[in-house]
PDB file of C-alpha atoms and ligand atoms in Angstrom:
ATOM      1  CA  MET A 225     -86.475 121.613 252.286  1.00  0.00           C
ATOM      2  CA  SER A 226     -88.034 123.278 249.251  1.00  0.00           C
ATOM      3  CA  ALA A 227     -87.878 121.977 245.693  1.00  0.00           C
ATOM      4  CA  GLU A 228     -84.946 124.212 244.886  1.00  0.00           C
ATOM      5  CA  LYS A 229     -81.681 123.022 246.391  1.00  0.00           C
ATOM      6  CA  PRO A 230     -80.608 124.965 249.473  1.00  0.00           C
ATOM      7  CA  LYS A 231     -77.808 127.474 248.941  1.00  0.00           C
ATOM      8  CA  VAL A 232     -74.687 126.945 250.987  1.00  0.00           C
ATOM      9  CA  ILE A 233     -71.745 129.219 251.720  1.00  0.00           C
ATOM     10  CA  PHE A 234     -68.839 127.652 253.597  1.00  0.00           C
ATOM     11  CA  VAL A 235     -67.068 130.011 255.995  1.00  0.00           C
ATOM     12  CA  LEU A 236     -63.461 129.091 256.736  1.00  0.00           C
ATOM     13  CA  GLY A 237     -60.510 130.735 258.452  1.00  0.00           C
ATOM     14  CA  GLY A 238     -58.320 130.291 261.522  1.00  0.00           C
ATOM     15  CA  PRO A 239     -59.619 130.129 265.075  1.00  0.00           C
ATOM     16  CA  GLY A 240     -60.686 133.589 266.164  1.00  0.00           C
ATOM     17  CA  ALA A 241     -60.604 134.989 262.630  1.00  0.00           C
ATOM     18  CA  GLY A 242     -64.087 136.415 263.136  1.00  0.00           C
ATOM     19  CA  LYS A 243     -66.241 133.859 261.343  1.00  0.00           C
ATOM     20  CA  GLY A 244     -68.953 133.751 263.997  1.00  0.00           C
ATOM     21  CA  THR A 245     -69.074 137.544 264.386  1.00  0.00           C
ATOM     22  CA  GLN A 246     -69.428 138.191 260.674  1.00  0.00           C
ATOM     23  CA  CYS A 247     -71.886 135.347 260.192  1.00  0.00           C
ATOM     24  CA  ALA A 248     -74.156 137.127 262.686  1.00  0.00           C
ATOM     25  CA  ASN A 249     -73.910 140.285 260.536  1.00  0.00           C
ATOM     26  CA  ILE A 250     -74.721 138.325 257.384  1.00  0.00           C
ATOM     27  CA  VAL A 251     -77.742 136.720 259.057  1.00  0.00           C
ATOM     28  CA  LYS A 252     -79.132 140.153 259.937  1.00  0.00           C
ATOM     29  CA  THR A 253     -78.567 141.681 256.516  1.00  0.00           C
ATOM     30  CA  TYR A 254     -79.067 138.793 254.108  1.00  0.00           C
ATOM     31  CA  GLY A 255     -81.322 136.382 255.947  1.00  0.00           C
ATOM     32  CA  TYR A 256     -79.040 133.379 255.899  1.00  0.00           C
ATOM     33  CA  VAL A 257     -79.206 130.726 258.599  1.00  0.00           C
ATOM     34  CA  HIS A 258     -75.910 130.454 260.480  1.00  0.00           C
ATOM     35  CA  LEU A 259     -74.790 126.939 261.323  1.00  0.00           C
ATOM     36  CA  SER A 260     -71.516 126.753 263.240  1.00  0.00           C
ATOM     37  CA  ALA A 261     -70.147 123.215 263.120  1.00  0.00           C
ATOM     38  CA  GLY A 262     -68.224 123.887 266.348  1.00  0.00           C
ATOM     39  CA  ASP A 263     -71.369 125.139 268.127  1.00  0.00           C
ATOM     40  CA  LEU A 264     -73.359 122.111 266.955  1.00  0.00           C
ATOM     41  CA  LEU A 265     -70.623 119.812 268.246  1.00  0.00           C
ATOM     42  CA  ARG A 266     -70.510 121.613 271.612  1.00  0.00           C
ATOM     43  CA  GLN A 267     -74.289 121.341 271.840  1.00  0.00           C
ATOM     44  CA  GLU A 268     -74.141 117.617 271.085  1.00  0.00           C
ATOM     45  CA  ARG A 269     -71.340 117.188 273.663  1.00  0.00           C
ATOM     46  CA  ASN A 270     -73.587 118.872 276.256  1.00  0.00           C
ATOM     47  CA  THR A 271     -76.613 116.738 275.416  1.00  0.00           C
ATOM     48  CA  GLU A 272     -77.269 114.287 278.181  1.00  0.00           C
ATOM     49  CA  GLY A 273     -76.955 110.703 277.031  1.00  0.00           C
ATOM     50  CA  SER A 274     -75.170 111.532 273.780  1.00  0.00           C
ATOM     51  CA  GLU A 275     -72.932 108.637 272.871  1.00  0.00           C
ATOM     52  CA  TYR A 276     -70.480 111.051 271.250  1.00  0.00           C
ATOM     53  CA  GLY A 277     -69.996 113.515 274.143  1.00  0.00           C
ATOM     54  CA  ASP A 278     -66.588 112.293 275.318  1.00  0.00           C
ATOM     55  CA  LEU A 279     -65.228 111.775 271.829  1.00  0.00           C
ATOM     56  CA  ILE A 280     -66.222 115.294 270.811  1.00  0.00           C
ATOM     57  CA  GLU A 281     -64.677 116.878 273.906  1.00  0.00           C
ATOM     58  CA  THR A 282     -61.402 115.023 273.368  1.00  0.00           C
ATOM     59  CA  HIS A 283     -61.162 116.354 269.811  1.00  0.00           C
ATOM     60  CA  ILE A 284     -62.089 119.895 270.822  1.00  0.00           C
ATOM     61  CA  LYS A 285     -59.446 120.069 273.566  1.00  0.00           C
ATOM     62  CA  ASN A 286     -56.805 118.604 271.250  1.00  0.00           C
ATOM     63  CA  GLY A 287     -57.769 120.820 268.334  1.00  0.00           C
ATOM     64  CA  THR A 288     -58.251 117.725 266.180  1.00  0.00           C
ATOM     65  CA  ILE A 289     -61.192 116.966 263.949  1.00  0.00           C
ATOM     66  CA  VAL A 290     -64.282 114.983 264.857  1.00  0.00           C
ATOM     67  CA  PRO A 291     -65.197 112.162 262.412  1.00  0.00           C
ATOM     68  CA  VAL A 292     -67.195 113.644 259.576  1.00  0.00           C
ATOM     69  CA  GLU A 293     -70.206 111.346 259.960  1.00  0.00           C
ATOM     70  CA  ILE A 294     -71.008 113.021 263.285  1.00  0.00           C
ATOM     71  CA  THR A 295     -70.498 116.619 262.152  1.00  0.00           C
ATOM     72  CA  CYS A 296     -72.223 116.160 258.827  1.00  0.00           C
ATOM     73  CA  SER A 297     -75.277 114.539 260.412  1.00  0.00           C
ATOM     74  CA  LEU A 298     -75.569 117.400 262.915  1.00  0.00           C
ATOM     75  CA  LEU A 299     -75.384 119.889 260.041  1.00  0.00           C
ATOM     76  CA  GLU A 300     -77.953 118.058 257.932  1.00  0.00           C
ATOM     77  CA  ARG A 301     -80.337 117.769 260.866  1.00  0.00           C
ATOM     78  CA  ALA A 302     -80.014 121.491 261.632  1.00  0.00           C
ATOM     79  CA  MET A 303     -80.651 122.339 257.986  1.00  0.00           C
ATOM     80  CA  ILE A 304     -83.794 120.227 257.876  1.00  0.00           C
ATOM     81  CA  GLU A 305     -85.078 121.511 261.223  1.00  0.00           C
ATOM     82  CA  SER A 306     -84.643 125.138 260.144  1.00  0.00           C
ATOM     83  CA  SER A 307     -86.861 124.578 257.071  1.00  0.00           C
ATOM     84  CA  LYS A 308     -84.950 127.455 255.419  1.00  0.00           C
ATOM     85  CA  ASN A 309     -82.900 127.352 252.238  1.00  0.00           C
ATOM     86  CA  LYS A 310     -79.855 129.624 252.630  1.00  0.00           C
ATOM     87  CA  PHE A 311     -77.065 128.509 254.938  1.00  0.00           C
ATOM     88  CA  LEU A 312     -73.750 129.789 256.177  1.00  0.00           C
ATOM     89  CA  ILE A 313     -71.809 126.743 257.266  1.00  0.00           C
ATOM     90  CA  ASP A 314     -69.136 128.049 259.608  1.00  0.00           C
ATOM     91  CA  GLY A 315     -65.961 126.119 260.469  1.00  0.00           C
ATOM     92  CA  PHE A 316     -66.583 123.225 258.094  1.00  0.00           C
ATOM     93  CA  PRO A 317     -65.245 121.428 256.057  1.00  0.00           C
ATOM     94  CA  ARG A 318     -61.872 121.652 257.791  1.00  0.00           C
ATOM     95  CA  SER A 319     -60.136 118.534 256.433  1.00  0.00           C
ATOM     96  CA  LYS A 320     -60.083 116.188 253.453  1.00  0.00           C
ATOM     97  CA  ASP A 321     -62.161 113.704 255.444  1.00  0.00           C
ATOM     98  CA  ASN A 322     -64.719 116.460 256.165  1.00  0.00           C
ATOM     99  CA  MET A 323     -64.896 117.487 252.533  1.00  0.00           C
ATOM    100  CA  GLU A 324     -65.257 113.968 251.165  1.00  0.00           C
ATOM    101  CA  GLY A 325     -67.823 113.034 253.795  1.00  0.00           C
ATOM    102  CA  TRP A 326     -69.873 116.124 252.978  1.00  0.00           C
ATOM    103  CA  GLU A 327     -69.649 115.344 249.257  1.00  0.00           C
ATOM    104  CA  ARG A 328     -70.926 111.831 249.875  1.00  0.00           C
ATOM    105  CA  GLN A 329     -73.766 112.767 252.186  1.00  0.00           C
ATOM    106  CA  MET A 330     -74.773 116.262 251.021  1.00  0.00           C
ATOM    107  CA  GLY A 331     -73.011 117.059 247.738  1.00  0.00           C
ATOM    108  CA  SER A 332     -75.981 116.402 245.490  1.00  0.00           C
ATOM    109  CA  LYS A 333     -78.529 117.893 247.900  1.00  0.00           C
ATOM    110  CA  VAL A 334     -77.189 121.456 248.022  1.00  0.00           C
ATOM    111  CA  ASN A 335     -75.979 124.257 245.809  1.00  0.00           C
ATOM    112  CA  LEU A 336     -72.528 125.331 247.028  1.00  0.00           C
ATOM    113  CA  ARG A 337     -72.321 129.018 246.108  1.00  0.00           C
ATOM    114  CA  CYS A 338     -68.891 129.945 247.413  1.00  0.00           C
ATOM    115  CA  VAL A 339     -66.371 129.691 250.214  1.00  0.00           C
ATOM    116  CA  PHE A 340     -65.570 132.708 252.375  1.00  0.00           C
ATOM    117  CA  PHE A 341     -61.960 132.623 253.514  1.00  0.00           C
ATOM    118  CA  PHE A 342     -61.239 134.798 256.539  1.00  0.00           C
ATOM    119  CA  ASP A 343     -57.552 135.486 256.216  1.00  0.00           C
ATOM    120  CA  CYS A 344     -55.347 136.758 259.050  1.00  0.00           C
ATOM    121  CA  THR A 345     -52.075 135.866 260.780  1.00  0.00           C
ATOM    122  CA  ASP A 346     -51.686 133.166 263.434  1.00  0.00           C
ATOM    123  CA  GLN A 347     -50.720 135.886 265.906  1.00  0.00           C
ATOM    124  CA  ILE A 348     -54.048 137.660 265.444  1.00  0.00           C
ATOM    125  CA  CYS A 349     -55.852 134.329 265.879  1.00  0.00           C
ATOM    126  CA  VAL A 350     -54.010 133.646 269.129  1.00  0.00           C
ATOM    127  CA  ASP A 351     -54.536 137.160 270.499  1.00  0.00           C
ATOM    128  CA  ARG A 352     -58.267 137.146 269.771  1.00  0.00           C
ATOM    129  CA  CYS A 353     -58.901 133.671 271.187  1.00  0.00           C
ATOM    130  CA  LEU A 354     -56.942 134.345 274.370  1.00  0.00           C
ATOM    131  CA  LYS A 355     -58.834 137.612 274.806  1.00  0.00           C
ATOM    132  CA  ARG A 356     -62.101 135.741 274.256  1.00  0.00           C
ATOM    133  CA  GLY A 357     -61.012 133.141 276.812  1.00  0.00           C
ATOM    134  CA  LEU A 358     -60.135 135.778 279.391  1.00  0.00           C
ATOM    135  CA  ALA A 359     -63.450 137.529 278.752  1.00  0.00           C
ATOM    136  CA  GLY A 360     -65.168 134.282 279.734  1.00  0.00           C
ATOM    137  CA  SER A 361     -65.947 132.424 276.496  1.00  0.00           C
ATOM    138  CA  GLY A 362     -66.177 129.306 278.654  1.00  0.00           C
ATOM    139  CA  ARG A 363     -64.594 127.344 275.825  1.00  0.00           C
ATOM    140  CA  THR A 364     -62.304 124.525 276.854  1.00  0.00           C
ATOM    141  CA  ASP A 365     -60.058 125.262 273.854  1.00  0.00           C
ATOM    142  CA  ASP A 366     -59.434 129.016 274.221  1.00  0.00           C
ATOM    143  CA  ASN A 367     -56.138 128.431 276.043  1.00  0.00           C
ATOM    144  CA  GLU A 368     -52.578 128.548 274.782  1.00  0.00           C
ATOM    145  CA  GLU A 369     -52.015 124.817 274.589  1.00  0.00           C
ATOM    146  CA  SER A 370     -55.231 123.997 272.717  1.00  0.00           C
ATOM    147  CA  LEU A 371     -54.729 127.002 270.479  1.00  0.00           C
ATOM    148  CA  ARG A 372     -51.311 125.840 269.375  1.00  0.00           C
ATOM    149  CA  LYS A 373     -52.870 122.536 268.351  1.00  0.00           C
ATOM    150  CA  ARG A 374     -55.851 124.185 266.664  1.00  0.00           C
ATOM    151  CA  LEU A 375     -53.537 126.335 264.566  1.00  0.00           C
ATOM    152  CA  LEU A 376     -51.456 123.313 263.556  1.00  0.00           C
ATOM    153  CA  THR A 377     -54.598 121.476 262.458  1.00  0.00           C
ATOM    154  CA  TYR A 378     -55.722 124.575 260.606  1.00  0.00           C
ATOM    155  CA  GLN A 379     -52.451 124.922 258.690  1.00  0.00           C
ATOM    156  CA  ARG A 380     -52.048 121.225 257.967  1.00  0.00           C
ATOM    157  CA  GLU A 381     -55.602 120.153 257.273  1.00  0.00           C
ATOM    158  CA  THR A 382     -57.808 123.145 256.555  1.00  0.00           C
ATOM    159  CA  MET A 383     -55.519 125.257 254.362  1.00  0.00           C
ATOM    160  CA  PRO A 384     -55.292 122.508 251.696  1.00  0.00           C
ATOM    161  CA  ILE A 385     -59.091 122.437 251.564  1.00  0.00           C
ATOM    162  CA  ILE A 386     -59.192 126.190 251.034  1.00  0.00           C
ATOM    163  CA  MET A 387     -56.592 125.796 248.267  1.00  0.00           C
ATOM    164  CA  HIS A 388     -58.710 123.092 246.686  1.00  0.00           C
ATOM    165  CA  TYR A 389     -61.789 125.329 246.608  1.00  0.00           C
ATOM    166  CA  GLU A 390     -59.577 128.140 245.343  1.00  0.00           C
ATOM    167  CA  SER A 391     -58.613 125.961 242.377  1.00  0.00           C
ATOM    168  CA  LEU A 392     -62.330 125.546 241.643  1.00  0.00           C
ATOM    169  CA  GLY A 393     -62.760 129.325 241.652  1.00  0.00           C
ATOM    170  CA  LEU A 394     -65.068 129.237 244.661  1.00  0.00           C
ATOM    171  CA  VAL A 395     -63.038 131.171 247.225  1.00  0.00           C
ATOM    172  CA  ARG A 396     -63.781 134.776 248.220  1.00  0.00           C
ATOM    173  CA  LYS A 397     -60.892 135.981 250.367  1.00  0.00           C
ATOM    174  CA  ILE A 398     -61.610 138.469 253.120  1.00  0.00           C
ATOM    175  CA  ASP A 399     -58.996 140.468 255.039  1.00  0.00           C
ATOM    176  CA  ALA A 400     -59.980 139.414 258.548  1.00  0.00           C
ATOM    177  CA  ALA A 401     -57.287 141.479 260.265  1.00  0.00           C
ATOM    178  CA  LYS A 402     -59.349 144.651 259.940  1.00  0.00           C
ATOM    179  CA  PRO A 403     -61.890 145.947 262.466  1.00  0.00           C
ATOM    180  CA  GLU A 404     -65.310 144.278 262.452  1.00  0.00           C
ATOM    181  CA  GLU A 405     -67.133 147.081 260.593  1.00  0.00           C
ATOM    182  CA  GLU A 406     -64.558 147.204 257.820  1.00  0.00           C
ATOM    183  CA  VAL A 407     -64.605 143.455 257.366  1.00  0.00           C
ATOM    184  CA  PHE A 408     -68.373 143.551 256.977  1.00  0.00           C
ATOM    185  CA  GLU A 409     -68.085 146.309 254.353  1.00  0.00           C
ATOM    186  CA  GLU A 410     -65.848 143.970 252.375  1.00  0.00           C
ATOM    187  CA  ILE A 411     -68.394 141.188 252.736  1.00  0.00           C
ATOM    188  CA  LYS A 412     -71.183 143.433 251.449  1.00  0.00           C
ATOM    189  CA  VAL A 413     -69.170 144.135 248.313  1.00  0.00           C
ATOM    190  CA  ILE A 414     -68.758 140.402 247.765  1.00  0.00           C
ATOM    191  CA  PHE A 415     -72.484 139.807 248.162  1.00  0.00           C
ATOM    192  CA  LYS A 416     -73.210 142.502 245.608  1.00  0.00           C
ATOM    193  CA  GLU A 417     -70.822 140.889 243.145  1.00  0.00           C
ATOM    194  CA  PHE A 418     -72.041 137.357 243.244  1.00  0.00           C
ATOM    195  CA  ASP A 419     -75.593 138.149 244.239  1.00  0.00           C
ATOM    196  CA  ALA A 420     -76.101 135.267 246.621  1.00  0.00           C
ATOM    197  CA  GLU A 421     -79.319 136.732 247.951  1.00  0.00           C
TER     198      GLU A 421
HETATM  199  N1  UDP B 610     -64.644 120.808 265.143  1.00  0.00           N
HETATM  200  C1  UDP B 610     -64.600 119.661 264.380  1.00  0.00           C
HETATM  201  N2  UDP B 610     -65.222 119.656 263.165  1.00  0.00           N
HETATM  202  C2  UDP B 610     -65.871 120.741 262.676  1.00  0.00           C
HETATM  203  C3  UDP B 610     -65.909 121.913 263.454  1.00  0.00           C
HETATM  204  C4  UDP B 610     -65.269 121.915 264.686  1.00  0.00           C
HETATM  205  O1  UDP B 610     -64.017 118.651 264.766  1.00  0.00           O
HETATM  206  O2  UDP B 610     -66.409 120.662 261.582  1.00  0.00           O
HETATM  207  C5  UDP B 610     -63.990 120.780 266.472  1.00  0.00           C
HETATM  208  C6  UDP B 610     -62.474 120.927 266.365  1.00  0.00           C
HETATM  209  O3  UDP B 610     -61.892 120.185 267.400  1.00  0.00           O
HETATM  210  C7  UDP B 610     -62.276 122.428 266.566  1.00  0.00           C
HETATM  211  C8  UDP B 610     -63.345 122.725 267.621  1.00  0.00           C
HETATM  212  O4  UDP B 610     -64.439 121.865 267.270  1.00  0.00           O
HETATM  213  O5  UDP B 610     -60.976 122.751 267.004  1.00  0.00           O
HETATM  214  C9  UDP B 610     -63.813 124.174 267.680  1.00  0.00           C
HETATM  215  O6  UDP B 610     -64.315 124.551 266.431  1.00  0.00           O
HETATM  216  P1  UDP B 610     -64.892 126.018 266.177  1.00  0.00           P
HETATM  217  O7  UDP B 610     -65.292 126.066 264.735  1.00  0.00           O
HETATM  218  O8  UDP B 610     -65.902 126.343 267.180  1.00  0.00           O
HETATM  219  O9  UDP B 610     -63.631 126.935 266.420  1.00  0.00           O
HETATM  220  P2  UDP B 610     -63.306 128.305 265.733  1.00  0.00           P
HETATM  221  O10 UDP B 610     -62.538 127.968 264.507  1.00  0.00           O
HETATM  222  O11 UDP B 610     -64.601 128.991 265.427  1.00  0.00           O
HETATM  223  O12 UDP B 610     -62.517 129.053 266.745  1.00  0.00           O
HETATM  224 MG1   MG B 611     -66.495 129.877 265.621  1.00  0.00          MG
END
């Protein structure tokens, strides 16, 4: 990593809120590196010989949260390997444990610019994830039972984290119920305002 601390934007919101889709748009337009905590965990789960594979899969299916040491180390490794300095960290931190673990391990190493909050109703989350499941996402958690648990975890554990960042003035709320193009227009306005480029 370069002498200047890497810039980080956390991207939070319910399952299926469109975080991954919009992160891809931001990558194209603003040159950020997209790191999805969920994707990194799925990759680690699929790595032959990983000692964490079973533990990760159990958490994913149950919609519960993997111990922060694992997730945070995967994120730090991906940041170092990219040798870039602007990161969208998608789907993390999603609990108090996540946030405190990140603070301990990474807090002083990065410059947290802001937190994007993709806001939409639970019903939209459910509809989009089930559609994604039917379209063949291959995800073991895009089914009704896992989704119910994921939403519970989101409301109970992730929302308080968003509120915490809100109290620090870091949250940029995005209306995630709108069509993809309109959501990205909103994101562009935010980028212009805080000039994260
Ligand atoms: N997960 C986790 N810690 C993270 C990110 C994800 O434990 O920091 C697990 C958790 O079980 C979650 C699942 O991975 O329900 C899927 O996360 P992902 O971010 O891919 O889901 P999304 O919110 O994008 O639908
Ligand atoms: Mg995602």
